[in-house]
Short mmCIF file of C-alpha atoms and ligand atoms in Angstrom, two decimals:
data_model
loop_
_atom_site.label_atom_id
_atom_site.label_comp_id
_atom_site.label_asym_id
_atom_site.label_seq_id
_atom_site.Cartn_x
_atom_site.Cartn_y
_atom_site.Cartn_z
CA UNK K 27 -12.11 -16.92 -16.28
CA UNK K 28 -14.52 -14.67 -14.54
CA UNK K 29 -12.57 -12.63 -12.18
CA UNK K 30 -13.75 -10.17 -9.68
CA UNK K 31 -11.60 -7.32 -7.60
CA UNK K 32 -12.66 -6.42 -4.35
CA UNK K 33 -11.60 -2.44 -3.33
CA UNK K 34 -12.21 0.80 -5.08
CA UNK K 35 -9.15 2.86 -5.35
CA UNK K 36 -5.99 3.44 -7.21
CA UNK K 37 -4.34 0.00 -6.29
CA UNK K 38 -7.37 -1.40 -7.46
CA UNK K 39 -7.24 0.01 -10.71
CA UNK K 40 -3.75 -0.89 -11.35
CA UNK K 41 -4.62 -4.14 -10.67
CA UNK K 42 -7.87 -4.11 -12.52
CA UNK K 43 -5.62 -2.81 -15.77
CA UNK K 44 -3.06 -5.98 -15.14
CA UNK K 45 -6.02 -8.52 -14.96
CA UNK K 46 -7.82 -7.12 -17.95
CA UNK K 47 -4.99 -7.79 -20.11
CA UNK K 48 -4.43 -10.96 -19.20
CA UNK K 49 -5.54 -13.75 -22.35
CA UNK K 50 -7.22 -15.53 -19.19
CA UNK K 51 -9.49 -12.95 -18.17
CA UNK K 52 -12.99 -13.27 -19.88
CA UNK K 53 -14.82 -11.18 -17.42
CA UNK K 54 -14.23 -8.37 -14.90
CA UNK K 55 -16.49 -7.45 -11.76
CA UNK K 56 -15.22 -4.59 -9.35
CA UNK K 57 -16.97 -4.33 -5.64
CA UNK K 58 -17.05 -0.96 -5.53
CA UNK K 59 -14.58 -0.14 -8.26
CA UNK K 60 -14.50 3.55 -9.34
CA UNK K 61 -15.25 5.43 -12.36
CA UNK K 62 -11.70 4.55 -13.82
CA UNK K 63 -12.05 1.02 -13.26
CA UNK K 64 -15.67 1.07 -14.76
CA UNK K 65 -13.55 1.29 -18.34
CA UNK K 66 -12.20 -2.40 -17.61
CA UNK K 67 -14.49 -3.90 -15.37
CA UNK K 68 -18.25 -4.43 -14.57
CA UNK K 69 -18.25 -2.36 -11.11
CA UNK K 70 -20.95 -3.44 -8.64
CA UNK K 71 -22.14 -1.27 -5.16
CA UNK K 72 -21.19 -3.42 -2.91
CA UNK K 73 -19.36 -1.97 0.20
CA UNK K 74 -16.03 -4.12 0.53
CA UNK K 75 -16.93 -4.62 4.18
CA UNK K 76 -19.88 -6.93 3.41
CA UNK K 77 -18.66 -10.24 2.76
CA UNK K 78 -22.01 -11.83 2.87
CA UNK K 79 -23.44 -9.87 -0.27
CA UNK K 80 -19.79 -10.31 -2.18
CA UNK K 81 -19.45 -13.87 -1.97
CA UNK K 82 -23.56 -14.21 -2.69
CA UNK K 83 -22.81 -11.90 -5.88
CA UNK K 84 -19.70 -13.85 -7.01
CA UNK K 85 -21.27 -17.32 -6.29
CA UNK K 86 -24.56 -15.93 -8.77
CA UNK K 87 -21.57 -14.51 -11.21
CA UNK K 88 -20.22 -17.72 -10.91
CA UNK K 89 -16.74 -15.85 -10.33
CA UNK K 90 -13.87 -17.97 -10.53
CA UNK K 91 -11.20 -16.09 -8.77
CA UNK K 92 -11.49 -13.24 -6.64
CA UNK K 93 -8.59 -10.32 -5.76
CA UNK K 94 -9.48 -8.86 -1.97
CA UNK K 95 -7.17 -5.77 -2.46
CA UNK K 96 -7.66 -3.35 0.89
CA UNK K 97 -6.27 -3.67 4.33
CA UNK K 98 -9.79 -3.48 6.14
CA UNK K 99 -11.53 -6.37 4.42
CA UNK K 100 -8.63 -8.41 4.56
CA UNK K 101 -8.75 -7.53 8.24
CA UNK K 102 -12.14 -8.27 8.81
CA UNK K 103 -12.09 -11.70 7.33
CA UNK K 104 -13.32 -11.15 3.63
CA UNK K 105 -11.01 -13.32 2.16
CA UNK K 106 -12.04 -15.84 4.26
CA UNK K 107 -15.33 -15.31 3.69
CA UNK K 108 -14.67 -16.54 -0.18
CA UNK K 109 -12.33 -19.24 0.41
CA UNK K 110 -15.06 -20.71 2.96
CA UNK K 111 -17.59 -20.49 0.06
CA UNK K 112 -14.75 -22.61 -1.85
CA UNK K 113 -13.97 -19.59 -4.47
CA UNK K 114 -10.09 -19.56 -5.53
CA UNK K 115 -9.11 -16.29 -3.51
CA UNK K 116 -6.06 -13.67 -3.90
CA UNK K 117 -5.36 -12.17 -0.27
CA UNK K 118 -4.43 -13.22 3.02
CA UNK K 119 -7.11 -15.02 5.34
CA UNK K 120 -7.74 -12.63 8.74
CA UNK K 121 -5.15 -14.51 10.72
CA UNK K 122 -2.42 -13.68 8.13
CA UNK K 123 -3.34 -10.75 7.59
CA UNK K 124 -3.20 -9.56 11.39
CA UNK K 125 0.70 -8.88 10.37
CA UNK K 126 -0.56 -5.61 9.55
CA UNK K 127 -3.65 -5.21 12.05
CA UNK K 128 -1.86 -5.20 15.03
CA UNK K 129 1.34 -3.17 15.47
CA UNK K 130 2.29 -5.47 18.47
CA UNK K 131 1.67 -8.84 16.66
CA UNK K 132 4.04 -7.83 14.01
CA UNK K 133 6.81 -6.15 16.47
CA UNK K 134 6.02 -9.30 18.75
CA UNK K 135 6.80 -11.82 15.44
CA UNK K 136 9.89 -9.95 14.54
CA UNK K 137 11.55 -9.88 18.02
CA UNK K 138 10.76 -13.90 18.10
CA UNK K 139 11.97 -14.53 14.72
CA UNK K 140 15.04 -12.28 14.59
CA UNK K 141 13.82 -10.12 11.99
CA UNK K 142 15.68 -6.78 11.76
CA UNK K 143 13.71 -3.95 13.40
CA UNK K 144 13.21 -1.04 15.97
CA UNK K 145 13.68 -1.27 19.34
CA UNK K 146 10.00 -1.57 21.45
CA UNK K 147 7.58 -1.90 24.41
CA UNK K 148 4.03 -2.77 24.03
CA UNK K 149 1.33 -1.13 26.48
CA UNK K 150 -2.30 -1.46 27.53
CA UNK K 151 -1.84 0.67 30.10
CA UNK K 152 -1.86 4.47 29.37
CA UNK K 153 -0.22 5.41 32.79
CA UNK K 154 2.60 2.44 31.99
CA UNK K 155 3.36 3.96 28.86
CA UNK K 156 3.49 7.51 30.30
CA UNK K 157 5.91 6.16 32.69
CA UNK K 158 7.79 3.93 30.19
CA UNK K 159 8.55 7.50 28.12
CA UNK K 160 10.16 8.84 31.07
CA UNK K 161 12.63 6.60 30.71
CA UNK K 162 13.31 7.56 26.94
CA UNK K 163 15.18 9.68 24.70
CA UNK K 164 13.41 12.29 22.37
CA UNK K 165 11.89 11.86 19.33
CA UNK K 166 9.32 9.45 20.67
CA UNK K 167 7.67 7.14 18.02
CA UNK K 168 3.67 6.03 19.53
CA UNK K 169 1.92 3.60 16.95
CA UNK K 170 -1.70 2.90 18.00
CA UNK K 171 -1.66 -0.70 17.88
CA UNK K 172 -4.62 -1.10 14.70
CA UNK K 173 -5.21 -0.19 11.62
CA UNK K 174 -5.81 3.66 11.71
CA UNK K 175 -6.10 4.57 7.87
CA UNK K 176 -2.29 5.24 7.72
CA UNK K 177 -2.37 7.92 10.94
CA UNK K 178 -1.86 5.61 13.80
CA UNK K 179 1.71 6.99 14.01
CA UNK K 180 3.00 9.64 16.10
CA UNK K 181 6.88 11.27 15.70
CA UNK K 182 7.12 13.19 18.98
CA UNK K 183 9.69 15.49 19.27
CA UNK K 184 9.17 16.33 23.02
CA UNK K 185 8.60 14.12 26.14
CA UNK K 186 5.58 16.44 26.66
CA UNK K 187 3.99 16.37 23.11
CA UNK K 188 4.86 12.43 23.71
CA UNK K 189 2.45 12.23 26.86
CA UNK K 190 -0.47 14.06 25.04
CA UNK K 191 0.01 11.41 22.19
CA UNK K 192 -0.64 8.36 24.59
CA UNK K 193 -3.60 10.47 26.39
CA UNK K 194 -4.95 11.40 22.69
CA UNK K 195 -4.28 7.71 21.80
CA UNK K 196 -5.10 5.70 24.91
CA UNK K 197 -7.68 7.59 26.62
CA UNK K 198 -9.05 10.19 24.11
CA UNK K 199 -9.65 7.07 21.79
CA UNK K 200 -8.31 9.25 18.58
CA UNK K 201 -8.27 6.05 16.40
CA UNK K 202 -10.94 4.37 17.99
CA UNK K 203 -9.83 0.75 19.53
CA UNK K 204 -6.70 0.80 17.48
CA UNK K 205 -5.56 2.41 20.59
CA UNK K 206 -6.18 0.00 23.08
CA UNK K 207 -2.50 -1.06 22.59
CA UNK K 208 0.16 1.72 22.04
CA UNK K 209 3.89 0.57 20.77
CA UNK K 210 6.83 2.78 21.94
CA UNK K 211 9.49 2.57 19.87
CA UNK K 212 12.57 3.23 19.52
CA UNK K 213 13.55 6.61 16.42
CA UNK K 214 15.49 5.38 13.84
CA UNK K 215 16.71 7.66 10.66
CA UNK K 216 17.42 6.92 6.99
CA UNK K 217 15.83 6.31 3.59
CA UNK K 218 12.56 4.39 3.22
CA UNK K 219 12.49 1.71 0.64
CA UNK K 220 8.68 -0.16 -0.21
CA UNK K 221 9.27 -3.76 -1.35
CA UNK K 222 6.11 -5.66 -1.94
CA UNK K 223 6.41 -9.14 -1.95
CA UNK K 224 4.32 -12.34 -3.47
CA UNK K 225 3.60 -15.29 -1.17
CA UNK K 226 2.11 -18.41 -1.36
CA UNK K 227 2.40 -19.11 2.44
CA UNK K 228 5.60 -21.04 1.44
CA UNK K 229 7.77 -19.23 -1.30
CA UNK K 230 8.70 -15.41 -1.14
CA UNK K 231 9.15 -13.15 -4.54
CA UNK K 232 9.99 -9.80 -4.33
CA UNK K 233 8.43 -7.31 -6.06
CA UNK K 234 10.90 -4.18 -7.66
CA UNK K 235 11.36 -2.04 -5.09
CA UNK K 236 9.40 1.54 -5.07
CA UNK K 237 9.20 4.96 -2.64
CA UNK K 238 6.16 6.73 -0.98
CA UNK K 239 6.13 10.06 -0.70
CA UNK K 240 3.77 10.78 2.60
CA UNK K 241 3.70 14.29 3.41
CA UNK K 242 1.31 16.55 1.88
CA UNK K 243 4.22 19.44 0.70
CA UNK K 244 7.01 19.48 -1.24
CA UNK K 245 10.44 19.10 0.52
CA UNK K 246 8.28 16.41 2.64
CA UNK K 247 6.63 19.01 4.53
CA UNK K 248 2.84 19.08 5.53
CA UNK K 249 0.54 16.72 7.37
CA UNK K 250 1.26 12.47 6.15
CA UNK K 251 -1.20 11.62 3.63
CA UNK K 252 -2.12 8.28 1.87
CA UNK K 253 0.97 8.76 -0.13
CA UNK K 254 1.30 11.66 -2.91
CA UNK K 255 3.49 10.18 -5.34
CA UNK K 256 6.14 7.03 -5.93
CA UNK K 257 8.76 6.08 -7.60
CA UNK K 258 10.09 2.87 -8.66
CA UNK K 259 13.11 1.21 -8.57
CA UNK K 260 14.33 3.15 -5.96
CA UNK K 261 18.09 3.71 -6.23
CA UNK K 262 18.85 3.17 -2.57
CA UNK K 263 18.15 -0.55 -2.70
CA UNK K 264 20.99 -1.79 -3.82
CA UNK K 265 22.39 -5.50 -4.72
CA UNK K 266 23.42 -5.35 -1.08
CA UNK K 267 20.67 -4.43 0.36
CA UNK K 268 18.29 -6.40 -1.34
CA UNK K 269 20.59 -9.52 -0.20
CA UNK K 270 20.54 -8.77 3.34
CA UNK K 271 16.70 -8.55 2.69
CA UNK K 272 16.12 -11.98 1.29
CA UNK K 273 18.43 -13.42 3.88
CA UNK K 274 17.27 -11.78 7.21
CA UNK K 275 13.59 -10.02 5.76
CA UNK K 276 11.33 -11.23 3.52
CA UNK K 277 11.99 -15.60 3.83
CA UNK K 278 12.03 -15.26 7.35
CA UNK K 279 8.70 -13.82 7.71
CA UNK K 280 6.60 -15.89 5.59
CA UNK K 281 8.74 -18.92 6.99
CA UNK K 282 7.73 -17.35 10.74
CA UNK K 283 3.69 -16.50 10.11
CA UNK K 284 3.66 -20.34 8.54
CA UNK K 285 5.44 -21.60 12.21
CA UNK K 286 2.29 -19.59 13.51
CA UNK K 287 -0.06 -21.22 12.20
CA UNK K 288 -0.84 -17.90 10.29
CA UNK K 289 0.18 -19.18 6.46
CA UNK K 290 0.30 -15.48 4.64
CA UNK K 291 -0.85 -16.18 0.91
CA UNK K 292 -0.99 -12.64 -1.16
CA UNK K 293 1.12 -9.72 -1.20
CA UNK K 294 3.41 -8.78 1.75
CA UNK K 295 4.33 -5.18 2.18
CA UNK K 296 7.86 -4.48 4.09
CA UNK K 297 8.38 -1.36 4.74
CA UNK K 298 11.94 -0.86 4.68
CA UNK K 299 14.27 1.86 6.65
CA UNK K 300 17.86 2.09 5.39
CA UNK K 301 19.41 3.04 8.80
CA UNK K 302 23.07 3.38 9.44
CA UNK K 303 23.10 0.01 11.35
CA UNK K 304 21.38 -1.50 8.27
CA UNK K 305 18.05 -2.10 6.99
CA UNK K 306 15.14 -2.47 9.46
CA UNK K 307 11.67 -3.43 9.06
CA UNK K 308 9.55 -0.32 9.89
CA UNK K 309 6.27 -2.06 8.75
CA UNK K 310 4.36 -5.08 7.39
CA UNK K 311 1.30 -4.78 5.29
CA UNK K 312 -1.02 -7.53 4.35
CA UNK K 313 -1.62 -5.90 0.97
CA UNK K 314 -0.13 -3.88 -2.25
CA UNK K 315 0.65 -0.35 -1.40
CA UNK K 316 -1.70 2.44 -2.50
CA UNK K 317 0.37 4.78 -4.74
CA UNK K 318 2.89 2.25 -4.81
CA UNK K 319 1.32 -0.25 -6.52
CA UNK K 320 0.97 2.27 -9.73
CA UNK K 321 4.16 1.91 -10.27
CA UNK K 322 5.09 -1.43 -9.56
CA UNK K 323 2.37 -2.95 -11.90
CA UNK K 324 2.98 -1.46 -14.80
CA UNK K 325 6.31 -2.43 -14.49
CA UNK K 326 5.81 -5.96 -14.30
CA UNK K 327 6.49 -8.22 -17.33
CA UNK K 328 4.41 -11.64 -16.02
CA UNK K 329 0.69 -11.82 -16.62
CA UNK K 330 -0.43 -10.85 -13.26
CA UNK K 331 -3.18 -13.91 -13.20
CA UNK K 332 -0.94 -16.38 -13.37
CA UNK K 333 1.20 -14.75 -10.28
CA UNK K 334 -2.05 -14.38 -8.36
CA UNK K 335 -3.34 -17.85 -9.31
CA UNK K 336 0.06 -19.62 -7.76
CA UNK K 337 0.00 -17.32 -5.05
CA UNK K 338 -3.62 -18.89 -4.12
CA UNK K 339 -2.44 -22.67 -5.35
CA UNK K 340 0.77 -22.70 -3.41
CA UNK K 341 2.54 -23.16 -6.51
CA UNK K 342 4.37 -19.74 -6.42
CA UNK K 343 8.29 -21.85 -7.04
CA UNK K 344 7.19 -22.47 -10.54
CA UNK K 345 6.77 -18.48 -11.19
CA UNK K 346 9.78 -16.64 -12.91
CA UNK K 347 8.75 -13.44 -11.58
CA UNK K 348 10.19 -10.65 -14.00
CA UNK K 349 10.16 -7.00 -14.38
CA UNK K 350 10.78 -4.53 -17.17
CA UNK K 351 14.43 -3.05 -16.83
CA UNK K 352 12.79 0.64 -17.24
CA UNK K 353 11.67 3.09 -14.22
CA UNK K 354 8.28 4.56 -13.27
CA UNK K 355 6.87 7.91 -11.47
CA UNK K 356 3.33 8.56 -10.02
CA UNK K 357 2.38 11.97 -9.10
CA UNK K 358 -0.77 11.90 -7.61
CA UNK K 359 -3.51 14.80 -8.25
CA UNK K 360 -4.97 15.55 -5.29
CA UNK K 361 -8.03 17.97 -3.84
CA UNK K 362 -6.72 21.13 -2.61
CA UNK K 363 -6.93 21.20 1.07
CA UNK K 364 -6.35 17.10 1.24
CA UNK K 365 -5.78 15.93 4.08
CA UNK K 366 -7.64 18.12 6.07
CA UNK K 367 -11.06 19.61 3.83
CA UNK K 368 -11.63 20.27 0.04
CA UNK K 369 -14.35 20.15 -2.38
CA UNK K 370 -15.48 17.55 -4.42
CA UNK K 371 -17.73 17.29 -7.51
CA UNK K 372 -15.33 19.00 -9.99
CA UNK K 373 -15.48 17.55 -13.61
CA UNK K 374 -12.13 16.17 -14.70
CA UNK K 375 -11.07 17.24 -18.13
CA UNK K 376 -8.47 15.61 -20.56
CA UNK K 377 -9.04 11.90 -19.86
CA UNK K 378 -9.23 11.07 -22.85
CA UNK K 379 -5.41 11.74 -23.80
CA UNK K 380 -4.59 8.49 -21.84
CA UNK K 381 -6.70 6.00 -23.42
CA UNK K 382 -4.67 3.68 -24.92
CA UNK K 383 -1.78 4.71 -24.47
CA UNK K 384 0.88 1.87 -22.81
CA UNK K 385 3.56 4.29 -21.54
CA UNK K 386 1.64 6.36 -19.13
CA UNK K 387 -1.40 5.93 -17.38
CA UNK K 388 -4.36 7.82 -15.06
CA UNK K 389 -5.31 5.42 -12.06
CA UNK K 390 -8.90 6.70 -10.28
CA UNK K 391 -8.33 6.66 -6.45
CA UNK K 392 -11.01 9.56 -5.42
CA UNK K 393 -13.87 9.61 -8.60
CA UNK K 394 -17.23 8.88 -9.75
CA UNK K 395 -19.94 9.45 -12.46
CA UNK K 396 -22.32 12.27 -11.74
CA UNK K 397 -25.66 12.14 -12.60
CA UNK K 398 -24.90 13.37 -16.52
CA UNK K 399 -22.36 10.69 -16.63
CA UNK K 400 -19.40 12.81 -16.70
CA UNK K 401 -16.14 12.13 -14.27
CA UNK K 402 -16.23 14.17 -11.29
CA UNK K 403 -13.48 14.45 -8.46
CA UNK K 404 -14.80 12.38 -5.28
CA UNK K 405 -11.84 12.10 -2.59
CA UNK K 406 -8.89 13.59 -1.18
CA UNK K 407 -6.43 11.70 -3.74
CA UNK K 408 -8.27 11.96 -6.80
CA UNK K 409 -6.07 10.04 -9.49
CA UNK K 410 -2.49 9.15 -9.55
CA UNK K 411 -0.95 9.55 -13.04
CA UNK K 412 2.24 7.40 -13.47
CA UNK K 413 4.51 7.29 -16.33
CA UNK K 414 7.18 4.92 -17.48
CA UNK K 415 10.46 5.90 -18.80
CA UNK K 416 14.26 4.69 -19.65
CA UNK K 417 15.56 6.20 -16.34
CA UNK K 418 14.26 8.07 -13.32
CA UNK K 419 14.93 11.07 -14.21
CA UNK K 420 13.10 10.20 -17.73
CA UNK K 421 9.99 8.73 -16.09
CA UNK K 422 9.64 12.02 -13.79
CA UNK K 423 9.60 14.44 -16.70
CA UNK K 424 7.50 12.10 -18.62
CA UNK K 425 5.01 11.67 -15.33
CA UNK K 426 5.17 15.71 -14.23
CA UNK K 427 3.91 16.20 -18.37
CA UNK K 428 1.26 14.11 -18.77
CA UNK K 429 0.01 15.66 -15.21
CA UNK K 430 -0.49 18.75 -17.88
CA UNK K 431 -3.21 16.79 -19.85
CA UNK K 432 -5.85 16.62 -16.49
CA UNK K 433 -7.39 19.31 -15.23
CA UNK K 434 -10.11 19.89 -12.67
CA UNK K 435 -10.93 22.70 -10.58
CA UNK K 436 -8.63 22.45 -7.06
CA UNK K 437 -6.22 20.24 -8.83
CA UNK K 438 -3.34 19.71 -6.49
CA UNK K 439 -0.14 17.94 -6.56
CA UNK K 440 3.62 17.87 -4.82
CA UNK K 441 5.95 19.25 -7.34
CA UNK K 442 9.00 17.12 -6.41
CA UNK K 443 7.93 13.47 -6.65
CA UNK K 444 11.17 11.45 -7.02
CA UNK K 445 13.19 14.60 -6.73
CA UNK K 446 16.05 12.88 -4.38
CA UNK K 447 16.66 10.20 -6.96
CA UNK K 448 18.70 13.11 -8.87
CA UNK K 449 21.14 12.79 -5.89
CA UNK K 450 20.74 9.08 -5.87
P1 AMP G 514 4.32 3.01 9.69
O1 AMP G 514 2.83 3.16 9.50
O2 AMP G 514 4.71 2.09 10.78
O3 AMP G 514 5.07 2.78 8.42
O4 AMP G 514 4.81 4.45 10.09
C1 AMP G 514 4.51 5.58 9.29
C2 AMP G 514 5.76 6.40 9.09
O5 AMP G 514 6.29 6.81 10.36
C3 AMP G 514 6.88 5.62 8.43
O6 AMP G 514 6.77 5.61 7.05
C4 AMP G 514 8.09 6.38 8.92
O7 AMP G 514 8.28 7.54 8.14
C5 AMP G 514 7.69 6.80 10.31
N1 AMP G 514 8.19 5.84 11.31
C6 AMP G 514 7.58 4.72 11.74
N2 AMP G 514 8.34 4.08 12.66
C7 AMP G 514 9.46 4.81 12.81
C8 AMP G 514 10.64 4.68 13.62
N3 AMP G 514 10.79 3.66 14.47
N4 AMP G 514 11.58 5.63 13.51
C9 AMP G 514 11.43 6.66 12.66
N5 AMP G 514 10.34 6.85 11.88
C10 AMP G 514 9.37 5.94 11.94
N1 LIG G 515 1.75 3.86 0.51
C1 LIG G 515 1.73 3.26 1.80
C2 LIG G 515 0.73 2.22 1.99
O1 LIG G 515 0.09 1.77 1.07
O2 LIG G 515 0.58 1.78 3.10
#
């Protein structure tokens, strides 16, 4: 088959190193694809915003299944685009995916559907909201209602640091039209748990489960980020949570977008908080998690084709979805000075130690070529390196070592990835 992935980061090259394996894959294409995922895959410039040139260069490659991997695309309608053209697609169409596009569609859903989550109020109105917050307790939580690249979330510890996050969100436009809707909700506490889920529209499998770390610092201190590190399983999702999960979560959702109208085929993101009360839905995303899905992949014992394919054929109850009873860690390198300014353009030294190796990995999120054809750093995150191991604990030392064998100028990393699951 001639396959083609649509994104250009680290999730994309995890994927991109699960396709290539696969006995089914014959050819790989990558819209933008990086200068990792140039190893695997033919990468093409094409920006993964412009469905028209995709689907006329996968109709000339005579692609046969395509993988529409980021949340903006899938937003905008790209996986639509394809299936339109009649090319076998992996992603949800725009009306699916709109369970992560708008923060009050998804709190809406959940309220209607009993599906465990926080306490809200939705607003249009910036001088409703400012009145609504009177009425609240400190901390606030404001969510811009749209996708906002991860930031559209405000933890206000003060009424008054509250009302400047409506006015920066609802009238200053900070995020754009994301804000047009704001979502007050109600602050709830406990351990966050990533479970990423394959759908057909009709049957559910969850994924192993895996943790984010956001914030920039150790001791989860510093601005949020795209995520500097994961670990997966996590510890904290246990039999019993997981069971409340299939019975009040994950089902229930795919079940409720299909009663919609909205049938969600590709991977469904729940972002999980272990509060006291039990396990709440903090988020939905229409798409694998980004440094998540580095160590989730590798983990998984299935060709990833065939999971994708029955995800797209609705035949998803014929897949024995299975993963390796092992643990991984990704630590991601990032630019010093990420999230706020740092340099690019640094050559990256020592990539060579991971090539072909099958216990730890480099995925590209922020790299290219420059014009001597060496690897240079290009973004914030620059590469996440994960590494498997028998335990946790084994997978962290393992992970934290082979961060030793890169090296670029303004390397930067968090020091404590998976550090709680010596508690755990
Ligand atoms: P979200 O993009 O909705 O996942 O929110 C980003 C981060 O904000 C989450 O990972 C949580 O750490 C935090 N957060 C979101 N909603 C709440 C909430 N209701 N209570 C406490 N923290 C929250
Ligand atoms: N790592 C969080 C996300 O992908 O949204």
């Amino acid at each position: 088959m001639k396959i083609m992935i649509v994104g250009g980061g680290g999730r994309e090259h995890a994927i991109a190193w699960a396709v290539a394996k696969s006995p089914k894959c014959d050819k790989l294409y990558a819209a933008p694809g990086n200068a990792g995922i140039a190893q695997l895959a033919e990468c093409v410039d094409i920006s993964v915003m412009d469905a028209e040139k995709l689907v006329a260069f996968a109709k000339e490659k005579e692609v046969d299944f395509v993988i529409v991997a980021p949340d903006d695309p899938l937003a905008a309608g790209v996986a639509d685009a394809f299936l339109d053209a009649g090319i076998k697609t992996f992603g949800p169409r725009k009306n699916a995916a709109i369970i992560e596009a708008s923060k009050a569609f998804s709190k809406d859903l959940m309220k209607k559907y009993d599906i465990p989550s926080a306490a809200y109020e939705t607003f249009e109105d910036a001088d409703a909201a400012l009145a609504y917050l009177e009425t609240q307790e400190a901390p606030y939580v404001l969510k811009a209602d749209g996708l906002a690249l991860g930031k559209g979330v405000l933890i206000c510890q003060t009424l008054e640091e509250a009302k400047d996050g409506i006015k920066e969100i609802m009238i200053d436009k900070k995020f754009g039209n994301a804000g047009n809707k704001v979502v007050i909700e109600e602050f709830m506490t406990g351990r966050e748990v990533s479970v990423l889920c394959f759908s057909d529209g009709k049957t559910i499998l969850p994924m192993t489960s895996a943790q984010d770390h956001k914030r920039a610092g150790d001791g989860d201190t510093g601005l949020n980020t795209g995520g500097m590190g994961t670990f997966s399983p996590s510890p904290f999702y246990t039999d019993e949570v997981q069971k409340f999960c299939e019975e009040n979560v994950y089902q229930r959702t795919i079940d409720a977008m299909a009663a919609e109208g909205r049938e969600f085929k590709g991977v469904l993101f729940c972002g999980l908080m272990l509060t006291p009360k039990g396990p709440r839905v903090l988020e939905f995303n229409a798409r694998f998690g980004d440094p998540e899905a580095q160590v989730v992949i590798p983990r998984l014992k299935n060709d990833i084709v065939d999971v994708m394919e029955a995800c797209a054929d609705g035949t998803l109850d014929q897949i024995n979805l299975e993963f390796e009873d092992n643990a991984a860690v990704c630590v991601m390198l990032a630019s010093d000075g990420y999230p706020v300014s740092y340099k690019k353009g640094f050559e990256i030294k020592g990539l060579e130690n991971f090539e072909g190796k099958d216990d730890y990995f480099v995925f590209h999120s922020g790299t290219k070529f420059d014009a001597d054809g060496k690897v240079v750093t290009n973004g914030g995150r620059v590469l996440g390196v994960t590494a498997l191991g028998d335990t946790l604990v084994e997978a962290r030392a393992n992970a934290y070592k082979a961060t030793e064998l890169i090296d670029f100028e303004n390397k930067y990393m968090r020091h404590d990835i998976g550090k709680a699951i010596d508690e755990g």
